[in-house]
Coordinates of C-alpha atoms and ligand atoms in Angstrom, one line a residue:
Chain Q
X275 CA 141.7 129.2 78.8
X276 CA 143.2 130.3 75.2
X277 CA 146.6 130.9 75.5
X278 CA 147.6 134.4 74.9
X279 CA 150.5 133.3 72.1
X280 CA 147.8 131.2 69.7
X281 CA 148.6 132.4 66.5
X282 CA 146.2 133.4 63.7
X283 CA 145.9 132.7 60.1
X284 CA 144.3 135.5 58.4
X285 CA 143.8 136.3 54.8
X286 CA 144.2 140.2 53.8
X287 CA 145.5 141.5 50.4
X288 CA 148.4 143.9 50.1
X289 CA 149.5 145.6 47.6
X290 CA 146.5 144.2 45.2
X291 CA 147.9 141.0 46.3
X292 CA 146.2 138.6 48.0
X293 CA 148.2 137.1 50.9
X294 CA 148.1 135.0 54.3
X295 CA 149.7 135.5 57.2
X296 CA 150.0 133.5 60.0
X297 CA 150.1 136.1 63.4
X298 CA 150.3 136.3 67.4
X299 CA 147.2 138.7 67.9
X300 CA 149.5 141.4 69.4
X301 CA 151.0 141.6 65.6
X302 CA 150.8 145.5 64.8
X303 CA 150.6 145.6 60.5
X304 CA 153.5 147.6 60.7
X305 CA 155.3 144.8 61.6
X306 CA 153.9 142.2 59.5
X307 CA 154.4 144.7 56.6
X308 CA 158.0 145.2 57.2
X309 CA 159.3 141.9 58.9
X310 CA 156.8 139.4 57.4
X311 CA 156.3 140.5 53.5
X312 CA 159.7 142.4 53.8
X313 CA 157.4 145.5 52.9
X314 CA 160.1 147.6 54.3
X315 CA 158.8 151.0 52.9
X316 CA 156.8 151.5 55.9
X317 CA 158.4 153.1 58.7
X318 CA 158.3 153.2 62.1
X319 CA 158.7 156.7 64.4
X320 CA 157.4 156.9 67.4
X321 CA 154.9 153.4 67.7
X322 CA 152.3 155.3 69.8
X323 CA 149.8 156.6 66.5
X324 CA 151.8 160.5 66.8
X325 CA 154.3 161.1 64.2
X326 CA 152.6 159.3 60.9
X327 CA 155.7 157.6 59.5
X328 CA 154.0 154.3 59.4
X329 CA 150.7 155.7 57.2
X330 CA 149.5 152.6 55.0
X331 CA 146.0 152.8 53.8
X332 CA 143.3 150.4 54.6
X333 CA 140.1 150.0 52.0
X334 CA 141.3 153.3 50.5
X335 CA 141.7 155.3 54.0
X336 CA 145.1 156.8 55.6
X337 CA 145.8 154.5 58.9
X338 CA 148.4 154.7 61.3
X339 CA 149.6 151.0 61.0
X340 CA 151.6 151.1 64.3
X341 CA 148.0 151.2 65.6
X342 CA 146.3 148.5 63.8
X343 CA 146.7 144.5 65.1
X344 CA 146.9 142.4 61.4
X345 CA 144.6 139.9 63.5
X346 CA 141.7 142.4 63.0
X347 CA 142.2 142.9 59.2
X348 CA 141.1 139.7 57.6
X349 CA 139.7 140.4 54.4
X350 CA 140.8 144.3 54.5
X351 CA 142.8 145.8 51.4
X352 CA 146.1 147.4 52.2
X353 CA 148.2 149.7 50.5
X354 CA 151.6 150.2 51.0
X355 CA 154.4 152.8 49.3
X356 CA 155.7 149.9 47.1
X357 CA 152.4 149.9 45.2
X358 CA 153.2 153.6 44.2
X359 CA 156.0 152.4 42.1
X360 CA 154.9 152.5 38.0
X361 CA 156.2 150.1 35.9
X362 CA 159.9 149.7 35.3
X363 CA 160.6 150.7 38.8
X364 CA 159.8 154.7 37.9
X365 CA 158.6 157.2 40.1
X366 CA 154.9 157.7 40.1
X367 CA 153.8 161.5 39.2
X368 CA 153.6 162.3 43.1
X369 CA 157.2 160.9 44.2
X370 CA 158.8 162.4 41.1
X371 CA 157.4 165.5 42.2
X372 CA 158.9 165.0 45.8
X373 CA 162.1 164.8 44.0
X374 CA 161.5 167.7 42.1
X375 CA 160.7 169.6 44.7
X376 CA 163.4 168.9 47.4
X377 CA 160.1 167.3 49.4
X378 CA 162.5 164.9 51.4
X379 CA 165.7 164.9 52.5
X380 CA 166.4 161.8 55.0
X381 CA 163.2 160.5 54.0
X382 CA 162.3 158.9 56.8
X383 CA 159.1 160.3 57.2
X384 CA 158.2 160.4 53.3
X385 CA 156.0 156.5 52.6
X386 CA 153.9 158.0 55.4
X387 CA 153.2 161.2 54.0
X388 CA 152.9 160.5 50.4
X389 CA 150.4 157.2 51.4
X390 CA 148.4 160.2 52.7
X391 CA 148.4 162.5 50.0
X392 CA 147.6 159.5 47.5
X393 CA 144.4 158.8 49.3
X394 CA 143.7 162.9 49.1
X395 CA 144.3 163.1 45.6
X396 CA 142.1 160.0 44.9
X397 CA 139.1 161.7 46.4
X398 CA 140.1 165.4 45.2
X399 CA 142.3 165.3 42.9
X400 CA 143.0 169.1 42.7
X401 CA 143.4 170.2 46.4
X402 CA 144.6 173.5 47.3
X403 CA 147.1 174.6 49.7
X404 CA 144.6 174.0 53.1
X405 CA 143.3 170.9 52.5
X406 CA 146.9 169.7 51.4
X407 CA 148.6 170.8 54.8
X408 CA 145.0 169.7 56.6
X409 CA 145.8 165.9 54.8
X410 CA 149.9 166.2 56.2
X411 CA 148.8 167.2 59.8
X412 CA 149.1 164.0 60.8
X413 CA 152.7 163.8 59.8
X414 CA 156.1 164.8 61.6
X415 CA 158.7 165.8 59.2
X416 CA 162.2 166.7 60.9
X417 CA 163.9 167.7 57.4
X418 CA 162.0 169.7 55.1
X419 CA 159.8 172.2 57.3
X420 CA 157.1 170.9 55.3
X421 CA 157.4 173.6 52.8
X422 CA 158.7 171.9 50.2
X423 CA 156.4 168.5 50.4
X424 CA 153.4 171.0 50.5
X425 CA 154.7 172.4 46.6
X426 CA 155.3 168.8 45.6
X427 CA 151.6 167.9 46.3
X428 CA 150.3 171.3 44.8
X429 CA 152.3 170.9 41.7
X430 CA 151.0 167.2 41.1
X431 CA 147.2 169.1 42.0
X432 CA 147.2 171.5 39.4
X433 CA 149.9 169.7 36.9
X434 CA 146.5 168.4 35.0
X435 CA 143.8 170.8 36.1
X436 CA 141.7 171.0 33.1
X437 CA 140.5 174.9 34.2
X438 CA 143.4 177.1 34.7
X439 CA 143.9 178.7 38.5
Chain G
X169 CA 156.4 144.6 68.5
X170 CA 155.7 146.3 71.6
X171 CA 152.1 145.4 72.8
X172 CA 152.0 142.6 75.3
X173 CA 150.3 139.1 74.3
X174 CA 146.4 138.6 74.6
X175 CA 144.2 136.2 73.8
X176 CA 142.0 137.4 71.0
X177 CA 138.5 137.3 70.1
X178 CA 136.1 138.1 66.7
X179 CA 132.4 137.6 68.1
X180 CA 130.5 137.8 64.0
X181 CA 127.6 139.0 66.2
X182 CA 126.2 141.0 69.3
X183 CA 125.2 138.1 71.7
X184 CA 128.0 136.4 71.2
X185 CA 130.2 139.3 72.1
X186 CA 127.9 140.1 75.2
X187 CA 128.1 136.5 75.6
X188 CA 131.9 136.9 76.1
X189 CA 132.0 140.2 77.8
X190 CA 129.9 138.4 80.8
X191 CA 132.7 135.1 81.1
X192 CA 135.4 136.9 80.7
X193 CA 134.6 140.4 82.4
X194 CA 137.3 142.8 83.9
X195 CA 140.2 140.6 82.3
X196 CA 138.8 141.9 78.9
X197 CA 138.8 145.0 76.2
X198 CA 136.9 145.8 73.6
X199 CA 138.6 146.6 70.8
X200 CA 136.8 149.0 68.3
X201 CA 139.0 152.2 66.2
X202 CA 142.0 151.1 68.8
X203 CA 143.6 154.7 68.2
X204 CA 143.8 154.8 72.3
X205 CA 143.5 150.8 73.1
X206 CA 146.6 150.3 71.0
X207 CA 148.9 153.3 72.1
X208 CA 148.2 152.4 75.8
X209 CA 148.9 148.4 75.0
X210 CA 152.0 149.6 72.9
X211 CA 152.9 151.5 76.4
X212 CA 152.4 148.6 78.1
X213 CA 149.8 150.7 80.1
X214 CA 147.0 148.4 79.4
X215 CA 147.8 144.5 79.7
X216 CA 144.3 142.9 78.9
X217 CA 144.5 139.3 79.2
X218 CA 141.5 139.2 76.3
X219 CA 140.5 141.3 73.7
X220 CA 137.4 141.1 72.0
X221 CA 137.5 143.2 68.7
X222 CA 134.3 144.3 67.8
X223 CA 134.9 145.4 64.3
X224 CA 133.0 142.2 62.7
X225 CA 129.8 143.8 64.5
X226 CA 128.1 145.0 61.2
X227 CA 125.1 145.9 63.5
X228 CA 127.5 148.7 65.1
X229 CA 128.0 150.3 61.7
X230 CA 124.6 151.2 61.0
X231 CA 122.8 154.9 61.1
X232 CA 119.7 156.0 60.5
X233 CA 117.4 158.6 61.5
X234 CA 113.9 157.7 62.5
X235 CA 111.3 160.4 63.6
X236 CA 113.3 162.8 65.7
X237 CA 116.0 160.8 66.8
X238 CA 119.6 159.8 64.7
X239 CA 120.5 156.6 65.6
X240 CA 124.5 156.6 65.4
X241 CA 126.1 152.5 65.4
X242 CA 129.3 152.5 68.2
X243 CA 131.1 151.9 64.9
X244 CA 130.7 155.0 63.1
X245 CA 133.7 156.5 62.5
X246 CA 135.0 159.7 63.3
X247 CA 135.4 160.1 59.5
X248 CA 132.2 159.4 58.9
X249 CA 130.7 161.9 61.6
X250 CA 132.8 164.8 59.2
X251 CA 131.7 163.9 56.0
X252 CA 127.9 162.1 56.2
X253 CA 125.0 164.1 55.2
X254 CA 122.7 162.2 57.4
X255 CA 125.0 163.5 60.5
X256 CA 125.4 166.7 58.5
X257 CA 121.6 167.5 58.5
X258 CA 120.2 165.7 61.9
X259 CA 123.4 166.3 64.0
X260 CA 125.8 169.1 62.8
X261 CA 127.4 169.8 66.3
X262 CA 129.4 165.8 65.4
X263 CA 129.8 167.2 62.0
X264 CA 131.6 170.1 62.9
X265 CA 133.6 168.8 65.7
X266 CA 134.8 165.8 64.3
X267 CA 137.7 167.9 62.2
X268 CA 139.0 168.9 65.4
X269 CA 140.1 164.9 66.7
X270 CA 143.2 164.3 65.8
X271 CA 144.4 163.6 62.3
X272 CA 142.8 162.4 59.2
X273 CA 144.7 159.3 59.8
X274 CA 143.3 158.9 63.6
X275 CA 140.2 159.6 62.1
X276 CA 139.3 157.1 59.2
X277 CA 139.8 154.2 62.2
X278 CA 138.7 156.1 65.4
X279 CA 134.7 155.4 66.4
X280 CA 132.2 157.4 68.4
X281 CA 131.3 154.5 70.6
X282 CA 134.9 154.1 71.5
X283 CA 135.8 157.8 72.2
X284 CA 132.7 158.0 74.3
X285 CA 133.8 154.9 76.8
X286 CA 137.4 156.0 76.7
X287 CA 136.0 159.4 78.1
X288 CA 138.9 161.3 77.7
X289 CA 138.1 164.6 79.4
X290 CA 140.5 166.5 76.6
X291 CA 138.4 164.8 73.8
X292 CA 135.6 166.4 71.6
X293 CA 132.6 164.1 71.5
X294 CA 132.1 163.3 74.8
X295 CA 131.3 167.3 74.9
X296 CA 128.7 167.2 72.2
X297 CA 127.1 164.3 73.3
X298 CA 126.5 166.2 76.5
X299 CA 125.5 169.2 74.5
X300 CA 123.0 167.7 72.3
X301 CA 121.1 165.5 75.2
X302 CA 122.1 162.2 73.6
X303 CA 120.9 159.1 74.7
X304 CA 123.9 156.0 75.0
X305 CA 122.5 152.9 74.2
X306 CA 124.7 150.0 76.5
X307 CA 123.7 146.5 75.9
X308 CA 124.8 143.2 78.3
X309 CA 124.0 139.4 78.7
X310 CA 121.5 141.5 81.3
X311 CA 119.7 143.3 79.1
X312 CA 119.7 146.8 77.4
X313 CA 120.3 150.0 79.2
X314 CA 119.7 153.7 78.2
X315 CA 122.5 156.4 80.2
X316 CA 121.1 159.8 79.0
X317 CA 124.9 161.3 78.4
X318 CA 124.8 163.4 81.8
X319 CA 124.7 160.0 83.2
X320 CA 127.2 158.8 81.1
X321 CA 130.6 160.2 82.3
X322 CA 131.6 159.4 85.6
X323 CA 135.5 160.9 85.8
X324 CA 138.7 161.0 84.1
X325 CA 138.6 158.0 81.8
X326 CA 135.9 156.9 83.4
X327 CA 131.9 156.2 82.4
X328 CA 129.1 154.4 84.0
X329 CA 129.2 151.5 81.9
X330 CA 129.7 148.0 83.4
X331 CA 132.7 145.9 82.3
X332 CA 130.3 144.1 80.8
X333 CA 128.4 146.0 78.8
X334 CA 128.7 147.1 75.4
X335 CA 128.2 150.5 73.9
X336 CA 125.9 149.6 70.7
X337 CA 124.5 153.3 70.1
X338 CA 124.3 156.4 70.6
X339 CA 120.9 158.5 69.9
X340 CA 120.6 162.4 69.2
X341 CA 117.2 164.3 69.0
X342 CA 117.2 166.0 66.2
X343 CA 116.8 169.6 65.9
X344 CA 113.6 170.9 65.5
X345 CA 113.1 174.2 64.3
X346 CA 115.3 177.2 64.9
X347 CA 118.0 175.2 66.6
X348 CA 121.6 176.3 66.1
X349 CA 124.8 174.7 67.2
X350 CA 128.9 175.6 67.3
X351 CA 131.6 173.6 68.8
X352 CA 135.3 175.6 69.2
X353 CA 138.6 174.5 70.9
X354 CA 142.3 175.8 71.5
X355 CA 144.6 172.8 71.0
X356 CA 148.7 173.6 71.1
X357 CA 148.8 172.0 67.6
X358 CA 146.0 171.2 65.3
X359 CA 145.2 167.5 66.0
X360 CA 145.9 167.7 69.4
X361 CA 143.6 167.4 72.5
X362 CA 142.2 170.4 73.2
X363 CA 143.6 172.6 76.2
X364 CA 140.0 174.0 76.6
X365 CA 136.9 173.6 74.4
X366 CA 133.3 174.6 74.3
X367 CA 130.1 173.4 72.6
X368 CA 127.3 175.5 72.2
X369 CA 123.6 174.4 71.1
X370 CA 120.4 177.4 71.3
X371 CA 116.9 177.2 70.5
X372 CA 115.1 180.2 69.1
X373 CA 111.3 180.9 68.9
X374 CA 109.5 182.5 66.1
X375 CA 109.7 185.7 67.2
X376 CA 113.8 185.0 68.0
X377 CA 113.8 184.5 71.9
X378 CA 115.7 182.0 73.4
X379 CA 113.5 178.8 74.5
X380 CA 116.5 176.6 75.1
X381 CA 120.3 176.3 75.8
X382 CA 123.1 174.2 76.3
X383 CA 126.4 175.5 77.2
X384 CA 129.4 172.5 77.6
X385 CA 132.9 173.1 78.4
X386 CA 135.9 170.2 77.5
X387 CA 138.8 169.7 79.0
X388 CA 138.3 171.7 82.3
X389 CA 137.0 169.3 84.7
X390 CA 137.1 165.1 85.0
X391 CA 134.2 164.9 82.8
X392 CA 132.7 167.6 79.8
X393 CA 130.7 170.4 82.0
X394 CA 127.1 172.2 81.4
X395 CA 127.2 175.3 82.7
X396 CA 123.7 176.2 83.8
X397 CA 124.6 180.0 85.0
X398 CA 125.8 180.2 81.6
X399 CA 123.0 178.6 79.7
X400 CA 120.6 180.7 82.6
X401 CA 121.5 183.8 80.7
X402 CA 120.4 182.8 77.4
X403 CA 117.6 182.1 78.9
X404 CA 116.9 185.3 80.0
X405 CA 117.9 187.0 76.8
X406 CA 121.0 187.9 77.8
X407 CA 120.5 191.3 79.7
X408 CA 124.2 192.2 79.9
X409 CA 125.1 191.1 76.6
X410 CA 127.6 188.2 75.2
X411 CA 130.4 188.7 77.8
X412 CA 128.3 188.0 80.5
X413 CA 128.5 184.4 79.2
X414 CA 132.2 184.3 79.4
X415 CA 132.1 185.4 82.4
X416 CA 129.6 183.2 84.0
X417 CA 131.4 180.3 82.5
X418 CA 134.6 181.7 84.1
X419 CA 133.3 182.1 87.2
X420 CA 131.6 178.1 87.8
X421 CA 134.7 176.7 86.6
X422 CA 137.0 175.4 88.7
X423 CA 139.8 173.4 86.2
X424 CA 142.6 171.3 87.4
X425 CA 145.9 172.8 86.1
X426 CA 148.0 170.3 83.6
X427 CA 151.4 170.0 82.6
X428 CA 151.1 172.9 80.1
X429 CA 148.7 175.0 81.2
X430 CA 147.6 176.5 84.5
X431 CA 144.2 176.6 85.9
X432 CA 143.7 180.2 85.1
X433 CA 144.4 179.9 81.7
X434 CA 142.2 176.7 81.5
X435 CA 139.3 179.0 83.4
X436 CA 139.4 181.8 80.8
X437 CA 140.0 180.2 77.5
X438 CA 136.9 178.3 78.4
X439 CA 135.1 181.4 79.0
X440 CA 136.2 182.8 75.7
X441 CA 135.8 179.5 73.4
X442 CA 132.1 179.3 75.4
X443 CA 131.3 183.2 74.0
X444 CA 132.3 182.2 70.9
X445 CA 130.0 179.1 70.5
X446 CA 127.4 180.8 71.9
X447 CA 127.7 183.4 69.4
X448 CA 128.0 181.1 66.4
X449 CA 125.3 178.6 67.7
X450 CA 122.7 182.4 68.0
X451 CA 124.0 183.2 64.6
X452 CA 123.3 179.7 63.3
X453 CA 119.6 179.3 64.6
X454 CA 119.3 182.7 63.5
X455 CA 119.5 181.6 60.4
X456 CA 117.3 178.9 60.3
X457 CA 113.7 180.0 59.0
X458 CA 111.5 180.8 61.4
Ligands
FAD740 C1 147.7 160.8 67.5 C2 146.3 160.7 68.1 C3 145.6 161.9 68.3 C4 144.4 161.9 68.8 N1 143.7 163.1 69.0 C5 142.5 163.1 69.5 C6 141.8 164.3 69.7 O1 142.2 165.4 69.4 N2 140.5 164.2 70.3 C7 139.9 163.0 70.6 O2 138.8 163.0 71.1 N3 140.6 161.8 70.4 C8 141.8 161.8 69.9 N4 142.4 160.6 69.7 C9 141.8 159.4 70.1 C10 140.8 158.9 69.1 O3 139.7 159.8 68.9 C11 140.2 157.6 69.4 O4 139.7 157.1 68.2 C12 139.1 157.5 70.5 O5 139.5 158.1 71.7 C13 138.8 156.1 70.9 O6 138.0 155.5 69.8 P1 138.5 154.1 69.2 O7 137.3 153.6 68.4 O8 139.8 154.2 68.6 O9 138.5 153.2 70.5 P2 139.5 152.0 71.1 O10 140.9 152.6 71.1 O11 139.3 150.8 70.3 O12 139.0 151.9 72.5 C14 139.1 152.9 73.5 C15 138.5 152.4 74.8 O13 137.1 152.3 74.7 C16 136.6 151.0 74.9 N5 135.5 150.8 73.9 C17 135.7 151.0 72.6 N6 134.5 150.7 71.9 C18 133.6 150.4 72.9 C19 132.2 150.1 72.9 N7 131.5 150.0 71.8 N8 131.6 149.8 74.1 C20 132.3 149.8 75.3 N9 133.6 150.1 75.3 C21 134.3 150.4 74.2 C22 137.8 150.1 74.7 O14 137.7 148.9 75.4 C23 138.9 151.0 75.2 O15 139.0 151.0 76.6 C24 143.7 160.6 69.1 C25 144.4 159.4 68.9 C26 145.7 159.5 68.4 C27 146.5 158.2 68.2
FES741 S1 155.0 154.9 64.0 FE1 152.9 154.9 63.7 S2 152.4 157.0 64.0 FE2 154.5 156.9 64.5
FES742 S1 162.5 164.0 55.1 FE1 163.6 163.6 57.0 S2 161.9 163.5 58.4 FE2 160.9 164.2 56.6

C-alpha cells in the first residue's frame, strides 16, 4: 500500500513564477503559499472555505486556498496579493484606493478581498455597486462594515471610465 | 495544516480511475471542486485513507448538446453553469440557480458532478436536476449506468451511486417549445444554503394550456421533493388560482425542523418560494412563441 505521508513534487507557477514544490498530499495551498514560499500575504480565518481571507486566484479565478490541496495544482497559475505590488514596492491603483478610502483597518481580511475584486475588474472593468458587493459576498470583514471597501472598488471602476456616469 | 494524511491519486484517464475506484473501494474519495471534500477533511469529519482527484479527467470537462439532450461533463463547474450560453439556452433552470451556491469564490472550483453525489438536501442542483428530469450518467469497472435523477437521491447526503462508481455526466432534455423555468430560495445570507427552495419548470401548448409541470422543493425533506398535488393543479389549469399551489405544496410537506428554523416555517416558505416559481416559470413559457 502507498503510504499516506509520500510526498509529491509538483510544478505550479505563482506569482508569474514558475516554482516546485515538494508536498504531503494533505498540503492545503494556503499553507504552501505562506510556510513554503513565505507568501505570507495570504491569510488564514476560519480554514473551513467561509470567511474568504485566504482568496488566491487560480488560472484567473477567485479560490478559497484553504480548500485547495497543492498536490492537485500541477501546472495551474496562481496569483497571490504580492503580485499586486507595482514596481518600486507602490501600491497598485486598487490598494491605494483601499487606503484612500479607509477600506481596511486591521486588514486581516483585505489580500482576500482585493484578490477578488482584481479578478472582477479584469473581466468588467467598470462594475457597479451590485456586482461589486455580489464579487465581496464571499468575504467576512470584521472592521470596515464593508462600506468603505465597496467605495474603494467603485472609485478604481469609474476612475478611468471613458463614458461619464 | 489541518486535514489528516491520505494517500493520493491522479488517474490521466477514466478506466484508470474506475480501475482504482474498484481496488480501493469504500477506503476511497473522489476528489473533484473539493469545496465540501476539503472542509469535512479539514474537520477531520472525513478521514479517507485514498483520494483519487479526478481533476486530470479532461473527458469530465466537456459539454455539448446533441439533439434534445445537453450533455453536462461531472466537471463543469458551477461557474460555468452561470455564465455558458450552451447552458444558458438548452438548460436555463442551472443557469439561473447557479448564482444562488455559495460564493463566487465556491463557485469557480465547485462542479455539478460533485454537488450532485454530495446530495446535500440544502443545496440547489440536486433540486433542478430533479426538476428538469435529468438523466445521471455513473460509470464503473462494471459498466455504465443511467439513474434518472428521481432515482438518484437516496437521503441526507446520500445517492444511489456505488462506492465504486463514478459520476461522468449528467444529461438534460432540452426544452422544446413553450417550456418555461424559475428556481427561488430564502437563504439567512446570500451564499448560504438555502432554508427552503423551490424549482419550477411548465409546459404550455399553442393555445397556452398547461401540458406539463414540475414542481421541486429543497431543503424540506432528506432528498429535493416533486410535489405532484402541486404540479396536479397546473395540470388542471389551475381552477382556484396561484395560491392553491402554495397551499398544496404546504399541505404534502412534511420538513424536519433545523437548528434555525422550525418545521412550520420550513412548510410555508416552501409554499411561498414554490408560488413564486410557478409564477415566473408560466410567465417565462409564456413568453416563448407559440
Ligand atoms: C462557504 C461555502 C458555501 C457553499 N454554499 C453552497 C450553497 O449555497 N449551495 C450548494 O449547493 N453548495 C454550496 N457549497 C458546496 C459547493 O457547491 C460544492 O462545490 C459542492 O457541494 C460539491 O462539489 P465539489 O465539486 O466541490 O465536490 P467535492 O467537494 O470534491 O466532493 C463532494 C463529494 O462528492 C463526491 N464526488 C465528487 N465528484 C464526484 C463524481 N464525479 N462522482 C462521484 N462522486 C463524486 C466526493 O467524493 C465527495 O464525497 C458551499 C461550499 C462552501 C465552502
Ligand atoms: S481561511 Fe479559507 S475561507 Fe476562511
Ligand atoms: S479590515 Fe479587519 S477584518 Fe476587514
Amino acid at each position: 500500500m502507498t503510504t499516506s505521508t509520500t510526498t509529491h513534487t509538483i510544478d505550479l507557477t505563482v506569482n508569474g513564477i514558475p516554482r516546485q514544490v515538494t508536498v504531503e498530499p494533505r498540503t492545503l495551498l494556503a499553507d504552501t503559499l505562506r510556510t513554503q514560499l513565505r507568501l505570507t500575504g495570504t491569510h488564514l480565518g476560519c480554514e473551513h472555505g467561509v470567511c474568504g481571507a485566504c482568496t488566491v486566484l487560480v488560472d484567473g479565478e477567485p479560490a478559497r486556498s484553504c480548500l485547495l490541496f497543492t498536490v492537485s495544482l500541477v501546472g495551474r497559475s496562481v496569483e497571490t496579493v504580492e503580485s499586486l505590488e507595482e514596481p518600486g514596492g507602490r501600491l497598485n491603483p486598487l490598494q491605494q484606493s483601499f487606503q484612500d478610502h479607509h477600506g481596511l483597518q486591521c486588514g486581516f481580511c483585505t489580500p482576500g478581498i482585493l484578490m477578488s475584486l482584481t479578478a472582477l475588474l479584469r473581466d468588467e472593468p467598470h462594475p457597479d455597486e451590485g456586482r461589486v458587493r455580489d464579487q465581496v459576498q464571499g468575504h467576512i470583514c470584521r472592521c470596515t462594515g464593508y462600506q468603505q471597501l465597496v467605495d474603494a472598488a467603485l472609485a478604481v471602476s469609474d476612475e478611468d471610465a471613458e463614458v461619464a456616469p | 495544516m489541518k486535514p489528516p494524511a491520505f494517500a493520493y491519486h491522479r488517474p490521466e484517464t477514466v478506466g484508470e480511475a474506475l480501475d482504482l475506484l474498484a481496488e480501493l473501494g469504500e477506503e476511497a474519495k473522489i476528489l473533484a471542486g473539493g469545496q465540501s471534500l476539503v472542509p469535512l477533511m479539514n474537520f477531520r469529519l472525513a478521514v479517507p485513507a485514498h483520494v483519487v482527484d479526478v481533476n486530470g479527467l479532461t473527458e469530465l470537462t466537456l459539454s455539448a448538446q446533441r439533439g434534445g439532450v445537453l450533455r453536462l461533463g461531472a466537471l463543469t463547474r458551477h461557474r460555468e453553469l452561470e455564465r455558458s450560453p450552451l447552458v444558458a439556452g438548452a438548460a436555463p433552470l442551472l443557469a439561473a440557480a447557479a448564482p444562488f451556491i455559495g460564493h463566487p469564490q465556491i463557485r469557480s472550483m465547485g462542479t455539478l458532478g460533485g454537488s450532485l453525489s454530495h446530495a446535500d438536501p440544502s443545496a440547489e442542483l440536486p433540486g433542478c436536476v430533479l426538476a428538469l428530469d435529468a438523466t445521471v450518467v455513473a460509470a464503473s469497472a462494471r459498466g455504465e449506468r443511467r439513474i434518472p435523477a428521481g432515482e438518484f437521491f437516496a437521503s441526507h447526503f446520500t445517492t444511489t451511486l456505488e462506492s465504486d462508481e463514478l459520476l461522468v455526466a449528467v444529461e438534460v432534455p432540452v426544452p422544446a417549445g413553450r417550456v418555461g423555468c424559475a428556481f427561488t430560495e430564502v437563504a439567512a445570507r446570500h451564499g448560504d444554503f438555502a432554508l427552503a427552495g423551490a424549482a419550477a419548470v411548465v409546459t404550455l401548448d399553442d393555445a397556452g394550456v398547461v401540458t406539463d409541470a414540475r414542481v421541486v422543493c429543497a431543503a424540506v425533506a432528506p432528498t429535493p421533493v416533486r410535489v405532484a398535488a402541486a404540479e396536479k393543479l397546473l395540470t388542471a389549469g389551475l381552477p382556484g388560482g396561484l395560491t392553491e399551489v402554495e397551499t398544496a405544496v404546504q399541505d404534502s410537506l412534511d420538513p424536519t425542523p433545523e437548528l434555525k428554523v422550525s418545521a412550520r416555517y420550513k412548510r410555508r416558505t416552501a409554499g411561498v418560494l414554490a408560488r413564486r416559481a410557478v409564477e415566473a416559470a408560466l410567465a417565462d413559457a409564456e413568453g416563448r412563441a407559440a
